[in-house]
Amino acid sequence: MRLGATFGPSLANAMWLASSVGAAHRFRRALTSPGETQHTWLRHQLARHATSAFGQQYDFAALRHYDDFARRVPLGTYAAVEPFVKRLQRGERAVLGNDVVTHFAPTSGSSGARKLIPFTAELSRSFDAAVAPWMIDLARQRPALVGGPGYWSVSPLAETSDASSAIPIGFADDAEYLGSGKAWLVRQAMGVPASVRHVRDEQAFWSLTLLALLRRRDLRLISVWHPSFLELLVANAERCWPELLSAVACGDNPWLDALPLSAQREWRAAPDRARAAELRAIGHDDWPRWWPRLQVVSCWGEQSAESGWRRLAARLPHVLVQSKGLLATEGVVTLPFAGKLPLAITSNFFEFLDATSGDVRRAHQLEPGARYEVVLTNGAGLWRYRLGDLVECTGHLAATPTLRFLGRTDNVCDLRGEKLSEPFVAECLRQLWHGDVSPSVALLRAVDDGAVAGYEFVVSRDMSDDTTSESAFELARRLDDALCANPHYALARRLGQLVPLRLVIVGADYSQVAVRRDAQARSARLGDVKPRILVRAAS
């Protein structure tokens, strides 16, 4: 019998939470003194990595204060990090930092080519320092969360192998972000075995995931990235509903051959005719009733994900549908805590570039209403790294700033000199609707065939209670007017360099289709793909 078989989800959850109390207490205490917390964190990391190649290049041993660090170490993007990553791939050690790089975490962000982020035990600890207070806070709000399994979205593995790299590329699953000990506990409470990531056939992947989840009447937590991932999962139930019910009732698994032989044993289950009968009575379209004990759904809830998050909240009135914080492969920026999204001040060191003046601010210097680009220093060798995320300070929790994600600073369309940025487009779209009413899909798509250039306003049919062509064209006109607040766009429109905004009405499932297509085109993991509000012509 596997060791994990002796652990039920309740015990694993309880042990995970118990191991998280210390980190949660440190985070809560740090909220009152972000400046001191951040200064201490930075000094510790500079001392630890002073003898690395990067540390010697910038003389970390001589840096005593933040001002020394900011003066000596330049701001940089991945282009500045990549030469050091290549050295690590060739087998060099102590390059960006002194810790052992266990593997590279591949990411492409919202745009651009693949990046390889060095991952170390210290970076695992930084993720745990943010996840621990988040989970403790969730358990405080929903104590019943502890009593059953959770679904932490598992995406099919993308092709990431590189025989020339001395360091492995890619995670086994997202639990690895927390380090081996915590990851083991998380896996004992998973509603879907992580081995599903090995399934290459898309339909088999969805079917296996659904089968595992349908067998778990006691499911308590669903954690996905973009809400469209959950929408895709549910949509696939209709395609194979009879087969799923039969598999639950009989204990069969018609998709078992899609799994590696080594993983097939953990997917076998006893027949459960009572559960199959219950699901048959509920039907494939009333999915909230599949899991009567569901407590929490966690997903992105800002920018392009906001409408999907609102739909889930409306569909699940008795469930806490929580908006995730701002997380990147490079590190956690914000986390849900006490009903807000405070900065993860015990996880990384943060600086912020003022979007108006360009001045550099520290965490304790942010002002409500101001906008900033996030600069991150993590414990794995990224120093003054420009994440490319634009945020707005929405206030403070104790003395620590709370932030709202606005968009990517590097996602800019420039067909004819107009330079439309994703945060600007997101704000223009937000102005079209009032209150909580917004369509399932609303984005701006660039079109350029050489002779004609312009933009398409892609919006779903559920844009209003009165879905008429007249109301849709009025929305397009208002959006065009809002975009003209950018003087370069206004000039290009006036000169005829950009044709008038074209309206494209799509179905409410457009975002699901776009996610799947984007993942296939980029050979990315399905759960990593972020639908964009501004889609460039080259996408």
Coordinates of C-alpha atoms in Angstrom, one line a residue:
M1 CA 0.0 0.0 0.0
R2 CA 1.3 3.5 -0.8
L3 CA 2.2 5.6 2.2
G4 CA -0.2 8.3 0.9
A5 CA -3.1 5.9 1.1
T6 CA -3.0 6.1 4.9
F7 CA -3.7 9.8 4.7
G8 CA -7.2 11.0 4.0
P9 CA -7.8 14.6 2.7
S10 CA -9.0 15.8 6.1
L11 CA -5.8 14.8 8.0
A12 CA -3.6 16.0 5.2
N13 CA -5.4 19.4 5.1
A14 CA -5.1 19.7 8.9
M15 CA -1.4 18.9 8.9
W16 CA -0.9 21.4 6.0
L17 CA -2.7 24.1 7.9
A18 CA -0.8 23.3 11.2
S19 CA 2.5 23.7 9.3
S20 CA 1.3 27.0 7.9
V21 CA 0.5 28.8 11.2
G22 CA 4.0 30.1 11.8
A23 CA 4.3 31.7 8.3
A24 CA 0.7 33.1 8.6
H25 CA 1.6 34.7 12.0
R26 CA 4.8 36.3 10.5
F27 CA 2.9 37.7 7.6
R28 CA 0.1 39.2 9.8
R29 CA 2.7 40.8 12.1
A30 CA 4.7 42.1 9.1
L31 CA 1.7 44.0 7.7
T32 CA 2.2 46.7 10.3
S33 CA 5.9 47.3 9.3
P34 CA 6.4 46.7 5.6
G35 CA 9.5 49.0 5.3
E36 CA 11.4 47.2 8.1
T37 CA 10.3 43.8 6.9
Q38 CA 11.4 44.4 3.3
H39 CA 14.7 45.9 4.4
T40 CA 15.5 42.9 6.6
W41 CA 14.6 40.5 3.8
L42 CA 16.9 42.3 1.3
R43 CA 19.9 42.4 3.6
H44 CA 19.5 38.7 4.3
Q45 CA 19.5 37.8 0.6
L46 CA 22.4 40.1 -0.3
A47 CA 24.5 38.4 2.4
R48 CA 23.5 34.9 1.3
H49 CA 24.4 35.5 -2.3
A50 CA 27.4 37.8 -2.0
T51 CA 29.9 35.2 -3.3
S52 CA 27.8 34.2 -6.4
A53 CA 29.0 35.4 -9.8
F54 CA 26.3 38.0 -9.9
G55 CA 26.9 39.0 -6.3
Q56 CA 30.6 39.5 -7.0
Q57 CA 29.9 41.4 -10.2
Y58 CA 27.9 44.0 -8.3
D59 CA 29.9 43.7 -5.0
F60 CA 27.0 42.6 -2.8
A61 CA 29.4 42.3 0.2
A62 CA 29.8 46.1 0.2
L63 CA 26.1 46.9 0.0
R64 CA 24.8 48.0 3.4
H65 CA 21.6 49.8 2.6
Y66 CA 18.8 49.8 0.0
D67 CA 20.3 53.0 -1.5
D68 CA 23.5 51.1 -2.2
F69 CA 21.6 48.3 -3.8
A70 CA 19.5 50.6 -6.0
R71 CA 22.6 52.6 -7.1
R72 CA 24.8 49.5 -7.8
V73 CA 22.4 47.0 -9.3
P74 CA 20.6 48.0 -12.5
L75 CA 16.9 47.4 -13.3
G76 CA 16.5 44.6 -15.8
T77 CA 14.2 42.4 -17.8
Y78 CA 14.6 38.8 -18.8
A79 CA 17.0 39.8 -21.6
A80 CA 19.5 40.8 -18.8
V81 CA 18.9 37.5 -17.0
E82 CA 19.1 35.2 -20.0
P83 CA 22.9 35.1 -20.3
F84 CA 23.2 33.9 -16.7
V85 CA 20.5 31.3 -17.3
K86 CA 22.5 29.9 -20.3
R87 CA 25.5 29.6 -18.0
L88 CA 23.3 27.6 -15.5
Q89 CA 22.1 25.4 -18.4
R90 CA 25.8 24.6 -19.3
G91 CA 26.3 23.3 -15.7
E92 CA 27.9 26.3 -13.9
R93 CA 27.0 26.8 -10.3
A94 CA 26.6 29.8 -8.0
V95 CA 25.8 32.1 -11.0
L96 CA 22.8 34.3 -10.1
G97 CA 22.8 33.1 -6.5
N98 CA 24.5 30.5 -4.3
D99 CA 21.5 28.1 -3.9
V100 CA 21.3 25.0 -6.0
V101 CA 18.9 25.5 -8.9
T102 CA 16.7 22.4 -8.8
H103 CA 15.0 23.1 -12.1
F104 CA 13.8 25.9 -14.4
A105 CA 10.2 26.9 -14.4
P106 CA 9.2 27.8 -18.0
T107 CA 6.9 30.7 -18.6
S108 CA 6.0 33.0 -21.4
G109 CA 3.9 35.5 -19.3
S110 CA 1.1 37.1 -21.3
S111 CA 3.3 37.8 -24.3
G112 CA 6.7 37.0 -25.7
A113 CA 8.8 33.9 -26.0
R114 CA 9.6 31.2 -23.4
K115 CA 11.5 32.3 -20.4
L116 CA 13.3 29.9 -18.0
I117 CA 13.1 31.0 -14.4
P118 CA 15.6 29.5 -12.0
F119 CA 13.9 27.6 -9.1
T120 CA 15.5 26.9 -5.8
A121 CA 14.4 25.8 -2.3
E122 CA 14.5 29.4 -1.2
L123 CA 11.9 30.3 -3.9
S124 CA 9.7 27.5 -2.7
R125 CA 9.9 29.0 0.8
S126 CA 8.8 32.3 -0.6
F127 CA 5.7 30.8 -2.3
D128 CA 4.9 29.0 0.9
A129 CA 5.3 32.3 2.9
A130 CA 2.4 33.7 0.7
V131 CA 0.2 30.5 0.4
A132 CA 0.3 29.8 4.1
P133 CA -1.5 33.0 5.3
W134 CA -3.9 32.7 2.3
M135 CA -4.9 29.2 3.3
I136 CA -5.1 30.0 7.0
D137 CA -7.4 32.9 6.2
L138 CA -9.5 30.7 3.9
A139 CA -9.9 28.1 6.7
R140 CA -10.9 30.9 9.1
Q141 CA -13.7 32.0 6.7
R142 CA -14.8 28.5 5.7
P143 CA -13.8 26.0 8.4
A144 CA -15.6 23.2 6.5
L145 CA -12.9 23.6 3.8
V146 CA -10.6 21.3 5.8
G147 CA -13.0 18.3 5.7
G148 CA -12.5 17.1 2.2
P149 CA -10.4 17.1 -1.0
G150 CA -9.6 20.0 -3.2
Y151 CA -9.0 20.4 -7.0
W152 CA -5.9 22.3 -7.8
S153 CA -6.0 22.6 -11.6
V154 CA -3.6 20.3 -13.3
S155 CA -2.8 21.1 -16.9
P156 CA -1.4 18.8 -19.6
L157 CA 2.4 19.1 -19.7
A158 CA 3.8 21.2 -22.6
E159 CA 6.9 20.0 -24.4
T160 CA 9.6 21.5 -22.3
S161 CA 12.5 19.0 -22.4
D162 CA 15.9 20.2 -23.5
A163 CA 18.7 17.6 -23.7
S164 CA 21.3 20.3 -23.8
S165 CA 20.3 21.7 -20.4
A166 CA 22.2 20.5 -17.3
I167 CA 19.2 21.4 -15.2
P168 CA 15.7 19.9 -15.7
I169 CA 13.0 22.1 -17.2
G170 CA 9.4 22.1 -15.8
F171 CA 7.5 21.1 -12.8
A172 CA 5.9 17.7 -12.0
D173 CA 2.8 19.7 -10.9
D174 CA 2.0 23.1 -9.3
A175 CA 2.3 21.6 -5.8
E176 CA 6.1 21.7 -6.3
Y177 CA 6.0 25.5 -5.9
L178 CA 5.7 24.8 -2.1
G179 CA 8.6 22.5 -1.8
S180 CA 8.8 18.7 -1.3
G181 CA 7.3 18.5 2.3
K182 CA 4.3 20.7 1.7
A183 CA 3.8 19.4 -1.8
W184 CA 3.4 15.9 -0.5
L185 CA 0.7 17.0 1.9
V186 CA -1.1 18.9 -0.8
R187 CA -1.1 15.8 -3.1
Q188 CA -2.8 13.7 -0.4
A189 CA -5.7 16.1 -0.4
M190 CA -6.0 16.4 -4.2
G191 CA -9.3 15.4 -5.8
V192 CA -7.5 14.6 -9.1
P193 CA -4.2 12.7 -9.2
A194 CA -1.4 14.9 -10.6
S195 CA -0.5 12.1 -13.1
V196 CA -3.3 13.4 -15.3
R197 CA -0.7 16.0 -16.5
H198 CA 0.9 13.2 -18.6
V199 CA -2.2 12.8 -20.8
R200 CA -1.6 14.2 -24.2
D201 CA -5.0 13.6 -25.7
E202 CA -7.2 16.6 -24.9
Q203 CA -10.5 14.8 -24.7
A204 CA -9.0 12.1 -22.5
F205 CA -7.5 14.7 -20.2
W206 CA -10.9 16.4 -19.7
S207 CA -12.7 13.1 -19.3
L208 CA -10.2 11.8 -16.7
T209 CA -10.3 15.0 -14.8
L210 CA -14.1 15.0 -14.7
L211 CA -14.3 11.3 -13.7
A212 CA -12.1 11.9 -10.7
L213 CA -14.0 15.0 -9.6
L214 CA -17.5 13.4 -10.1
R215 CA -16.5 10.6 -7.8
R216 CA -15.7 13.1 -5.1
R217 CA -19.1 14.2 -3.7
D218 CA -17.1 15.7 -0.8
L219 CA -15.1 18.1 -2.9
R220 CA -14.5 21.3 -0.9
L221 CA -12.1 23.5 -3.0
I222 CA -11.7 24.3 -6.7
S223 CA -8.6 26.3 -7.5
V224 CA -8.1 27.2 -11.2
W225 CA -6.3 30.0 -13.0
H226 CA -8.6 31.7 -15.5
P227 CA -12.3 31.1 -15.0
S228 CA -12.5 29.8 -18.5
F229 CA -10.5 26.7 -17.4
L230 CA -13.4 25.7 -15.2
E231 CA -15.9 26.6 -18.0
L232 CA -14.0 24.3 -20.4
L233 CA -14.1 21.5 -17.8
V234 CA -17.8 21.7 -17.3
A235 CA -18.5 22.1 -21.1
N236 CA -16.8 18.8 -21.7
A237 CA -19.1 16.9 -19.3
E238 CA -21.9 17.2 -21.9
R239 CA -19.9 15.4 -24.5
C240 CA -19.3 12.2 -22.5
W241 CA -21.9 12.4 -19.8
P242 CA -23.3 8.8 -20.3
E243 CA -19.7 7.4 -20.3
L244 CA -18.8 9.3 -17.2
L245 CA -21.9 8.0 -15.3
S246 CA -21.3 4.5 -16.4
A247 CA -17.7 4.7 -15.2
V248 CA -18.8 6.0 -11.8
A249 CA -21.4 3.3 -11.4
C250 CA -19.3 0.4 -12.5
G251 CA -15.8 1.5 -11.3
D252 CA -14.6 1.3 -14.9
N253 CA -12.2 3.8 -16.5
P254 CA -12.5 3.8 -20.3
W255 CA -9.7 6.4 -20.6
L256 CA -7.2 4.5 -18.5
D257 CA -5.0 3.7 -21.5
A258 CA -4.2 7.4 -22.0
L259 CA -2.3 7.3 -18.7
P260 CA 1.2 6.0 -18.2
L261 CA 1.2 2.4 -16.9
S262 CA 2.9 3.5 -13.6
A263 CA -0.1 5.8 -12.9
Q264 CA -3.0 3.6 -13.8
R265 CA -3.3 2.0 -10.4
E266 CA -4.1 5.2 -8.5
W267 CA -7.0 5.9 -11.0
R268 CA -8.9 2.7 -10.2
A269 CA -12.0 3.1 -8.0
A270 CA -14.8 1.0 -6.5
P271 CA -18.2 1.0 -8.2
D272 CA -20.5 3.7 -6.8
R273 CA -24.0 3.2 -8.2
A274 CA -25.6 5.6 -5.6
R275 CA -23.3 8.4 -6.7
A276 CA -24.0 7.7 -10.4
A277 CA -27.8 7.8 -9.7
E278 CA -27.5 11.1 -7.9
L279 CA -25.5 12.6 -10.8
R280 CA -28.0 11.2 -13.3
A281 CA -30.8 13.0 -11.5
I282 CA -28.9 16.3 -11.4
G283 CA -27.8 16.2 -15.0
H284 CA -24.7 17.6 -16.8
D285 CA -25.9 21.2 -16.9
D286 CA -26.5 21.9 -13.2
W287 CA -22.9 21.4 -12.2
P288 CA -23.0 23.4 -8.9
R289 CA -25.1 20.6 -7.5
W290 CA -22.5 18.0 -8.3
W291 CA -20.5 19.0 -5.2
P292 CA -23.0 19.9 -2.4
R293 CA -20.2 20.5 0.1
L294 CA -18.1 22.9 -2.1
Q295 CA -16.8 25.8 0.0
V296 CA -14.4 27.8 -2.1
V297 CA -13.7 28.5 -5.8
S298 CA -10.4 30.4 -6.4
C299 CA -9.6 31.9 -9.7
W300 CA -8.3 35.1 -11.4
G301 CA -10.9 37.9 -11.0
E302 CA -9.2 41.0 -12.5
Q303 CA -8.7 42.4 -15.9
S304 CA -9.7 39.9 -18.7
A305 CA -10.9 37.4 -16.0
E306 CA -13.3 39.8 -14.3
S307 CA -16.5 38.9 -16.2
G308 CA -15.8 35.1 -15.8
W309 CA -15.3 35.6 -12.1
R310 CA -18.6 37.5 -11.8
R311 CA -20.4 34.7 -13.6
L312 CA -19.0 32.1 -11.2
A313 CA -20.0 34.2 -8.2
A314 CA -23.5 34.6 -9.5
R315 CA -23.8 30.8 -10.2
L316 CA -22.5 29.9 -6.8
P317 CA -24.2 32.1 -4.3
H318 CA -23.4 29.9 -1.3
V319 CA -19.8 29.4 -2.2
L320 CA -16.9 31.8 -1.6
V321 CA -15.7 32.7 -5.1
Q322 CA -12.4 34.4 -4.4
S323 CA -10.3 36.4 -6.7
K324 CA -6.7 35.2 -6.7
G325 CA -3.9 37.6 -6.1
L326 CA -1.2 38.5 -8.6
L327 CA 1.1 35.5 -9.0
A328 CA 3.9 35.1 -11.4
T329 CA 6.3 32.2 -12.0
E330 CA 9.0 34.5 -10.7
G331 CA 7.2 35.1 -7.4
V332 CA 4.0 36.0 -5.6
V333 CA 3.1 39.7 -5.7
T334 CA -0.2 39.9 -3.8
L335 CA -2.3 37.3 -2.0
P336 CA -6.0 37.2 -0.8
F337 CA -6.0 38.0 2.9
A338 CA -8.7 39.6 5.1
G339 CA -10.8 40.5 2.1
K340 CA -8.1 42.4 0.4
L341 CA -5.1 41.8 -1.8
P342 CA -2.0 43.0 0.2
L343 CA 1.6 42.8 -1.1
A344 CA 3.4 39.6 -0.3
I345 CA 6.0 41.4 1.8
T346 CA 7.5 38.3 3.5
S347 CA 8.0 36.5 0.2
N348 CA 10.1 38.8 -2.0
F349 CA 11.6 42.3 -2.1
F350 CA 9.6 44.8 -4.1
E351 CA 10.2 48.1 -5.8
F352 CA 7.7 50.1 -7.9
L353 CA 8.2 52.3 -10.9
D354 CA 5.8 55.2 -10.7
A355 CA 3.8 55.1 -14.0
T356 CA 3.7 58.9 -14.2
S357 CA 7.1 60.1 -13.0
G358 CA 9.2 57.0 -13.5
D359 CA 10.5 57.4 -10.0
V360 CA 11.3 54.2 -8.0
R361 CA 9.2 53.7 -4.8
R362 CA 9.4 51.1 -2.1
A363 CA 6.5 49.1 -0.6
H364 CA 5.9 51.5 2.3
Q365 CA 5.9 54.5 -0.1
L366 CA 3.0 53.7 -2.4
E367 CA 0.1 56.1 -2.5
P368 CA -3.6 55.1 -3.0
G369 CA -4.8 55.7 -6.6
A370 CA -1.3 55.8 -8.1
R371 CA -0.1 53.3 -10.7
Y372 CA 3.1 51.4 -10.7
E373 CA 5.1 48.8 -12.6
V374 CA 6.2 46.0 -10.3
V375 CA 10.0 45.3 -9.8
L376 CA 10.8 42.1 -8.0
T377 CA 13.9 40.7 -6.3
N378 CA 13.3 37.0 -5.3
G379 CA 15.4 34.5 -3.4
A380 CA 16.4 32.5 -6.5
G381 CA 18.6 35.0 -8.3
L382 CA 16.3 37.6 -9.9
W383 CA 17.6 41.0 -8.9
R384 CA 15.6 44.2 -9.6
Y385 CA 13.6 42.3 -12.2
R386 CA 10.9 44.2 -14.1
L387 CA 7.9 41.9 -14.1
G388 CA 6.0 44.0 -16.7
D389 CA 2.8 44.1 -14.6
L390 CA 1.1 47.4 -14.0
V391 CA -0.8 47.7 -10.7
E392 CA -2.8 50.4 -8.9
C393 CA -2.5 50.9 -5.2
T394 CA -6.1 50.6 -3.8
G395 CA -5.3 51.3 -0.2
H396 CA -3.6 49.6 2.7
L397 CA -4.1 46.7 5.1
A398 CA -2.5 47.9 8.3
A399 CA 0.5 49.7 6.8
T400 CA 1.0 47.4 3.8
P401 CA -0.3 48.5 0.3
T402 CA -3.1 46.6 -1.4
L403 CA -2.9 46.3 -5.2
R404 CA -5.1 45.8 -8.2
F405 CA -3.7 44.3 -11.4
L406 CA -4.3 46.6 -14.5
G407 CA -2.5 44.8 -17.3
R408 CA 0.9 44.1 -18.9
T409 CA 3.2 47.0 -19.7
D410 CA 4.8 45.0 -22.5
N411 CA 1.5 44.3 -24.3
V412 CA 1.3 47.3 -26.7
C413 CA -0.2 47.5 -30.2
D414 CA 1.5 49.9 -32.6
L415 CA 0.0 49.4 -36.1
R416 CA 0.4 53.0 -37.3
G417 CA 2.0 54.8 -34.3
E418 CA -1.0 54.7 -32.0
K419 CA 0.8 52.7 -29.2
L420 CA -2.3 51.3 -27.4
S421 CA -1.4 49.6 -24.2
E422 CA -3.3 46.8 -22.5
P423 CA -4.0 48.8 -19.2
F424 CA -5.4 51.7 -21.2
V425 CA -7.6 49.5 -23.4
A426 CA -8.8 47.6 -20.2
E427 CA -9.8 51.0 -18.7
C428 CA -11.7 52.0 -21.8
L429 CA -13.6 48.7 -21.9
R430 CA -14.4 49.0 -18.2
Q431 CA -16.1 52.4 -18.8
L432 CA -18.6 50.8 -21.2
W433 CA -20.6 49.1 -18.5
H434 CA -21.9 50.1 -15.2
G435 CA -22.0 48.2 -11.9
D436 CA -21.6 44.5 -12.1
V437 CA -23.0 44.1 -15.7
S438 CA -20.4 43.1 -18.2
P439 CA -20.3 40.7 -21.1
S440 CA -18.6 37.3 -21.0
V441 CA -16.2 38.4 -23.7
A442 CA -14.9 42.0 -24.5
L443 CA -11.6 42.6 -26.1
L444 CA -9.8 44.6 -28.8
R445 CA -8.1 42.8 -31.6
A446 CA -5.6 44.4 -34.0
V447 CA -5.9 43.7 -37.7
D448 CA -3.3 44.6 -40.3
D449 CA -3.1 43.1 -43.8
G450 CA -0.5 45.6 -45.0
A451 CA -3.0 47.8 -46.9
V452 CA -5.7 48.2 -44.2
A453 CA -5.0 48.5 -40.5
G454 CA -7.4 48.9 -37.6
Y455 CA -9.1 47.2 -34.6
E456 CA -12.0 44.9 -34.0
F457 CA -14.2 45.2 -31.0
V458 CA -14.9 41.5 -30.1
V459 CA -17.9 41.3 -27.8
S460 CA -20.2 38.4 -26.8
R461 CA -23.9 38.3 -27.4
D462 CA -24.7 38.6 -23.7
M463 CA -23.4 42.2 -23.7
S464 CA -26.7 43.6 -22.5
D465 CA -30.3 42.6 -21.7
D466 CA -31.3 44.1 -25.1
T467 CA -29.0 42.4 -27.5
T468 CA -29.7 44.3 -30.7
S469 CA -27.4 45.4 -33.5
E470 CA -28.1 49.0 -32.6
S471 CA -27.0 48.6 -29.0
A472 CA -23.9 46.8 -30.1
F473 CA -22.9 49.4 -32.6
E474 CA -23.5 52.1 -29.9
L475 CA -21.0 50.3 -27.6
A476 CA -18.5 50.2 -30.5
R477 CA -18.9 53.9 -31.1
R478 CA -18.4 54.7 -27.4
L479 CA -15.3 52.5 -27.3
D480 CA -13.9 54.3 -30.3
D481 CA -14.5 57.6 -28.6
A482 CA -12.8 56.4 -25.4
L483 CA -9.8 55.1 -27.4
C484 CA -9.4 58.6 -28.9
A485 CA -8.3 59.8 -25.5
N486 CA -5.0 58.5 -26.7
P487 CA -3.9 61.3 -29.0
H488 CA -1.8 59.1 -31.2
Y489 CA -4.8 56.8 -31.8
A490 CA -7.0 59.9 -32.4
L491 CA -4.6 61.3 -35.0
A492 CA -4.3 57.9 -36.8
R493 CA -8.1 57.7 -37.0
R494 CA -8.4 61.3 -38.2
L495 CA -5.8 60.8 -40.9
G496 CA -7.3 57.5 -42.1
Q497 CA -4.3 55.5 -41.1
L498 CA -6.6 53.3 -39.0
V499 CA -10.0 52.3 -40.3
P500 CA -13.1 52.8 -38.0
L501 CA -13.5 50.3 -35.2
R502 CA -15.2 47.1 -36.5
L503 CA -17.7 45.2 -34.4
V504 CA -17.4 41.4 -34.1
I505 CA -20.1 39.6 -32.1
V506 CA -19.1 36.1 -30.8
G507 CA -20.6 33.5 -28.6
A508 CA -20.1 33.5 -24.8
D509 CA -17.8 30.5 -25.2
Y510 CA -15.3 32.5 -27.3
S511 CA -12.8 32.8 -24.4
Q512 CA -12.8 29.0 -23.9
V513 CA -12.0 28.5 -27.6
A514 CA -9.4 31.2 -27.5
V515 CA -7.7 29.6 -24.5
R516 CA -7.5 26.2 -26.2
R517 CA -6.2 27.7 -29.5
D518 CA -3.6 29.8 -27.7
A519 CA -2.3 26.9 -25.7
Q520 CA -1.9 24.8 -28.8
A521 CA -0.2 27.5 -30.8
R522 CA 2.3 28.2 -28.1
S523 CA 2.8 24.6 -26.9
A524 CA 1.9 26.0 -23.4
R525 CA 0.1 24.4 -20.5
L526 CA -3.6 25.0 -20.7
G527 CA -3.8 26.4 -17.2
D528 CA -0.9 28.9 -17.9
V529 CA -2.6 30.7 -20.8
K530 CA -4.1 34.1 -20.0
P531 CA -6.7 35.4 -22.4
R532 CA -5.8 39.0 -23.3
I533 CA -7.9 42.1 -23.5
L534 CA -5.6 43.5 -26.2
V535 CA -4.7 41.0 -28.9
R536 CA -2.0 42.1 -31.2
A537 CA -2.0 41.4 -34.9
A538 CA 0.9 38.9 -34.7
S539 CA -0.9 36.8 -32.0

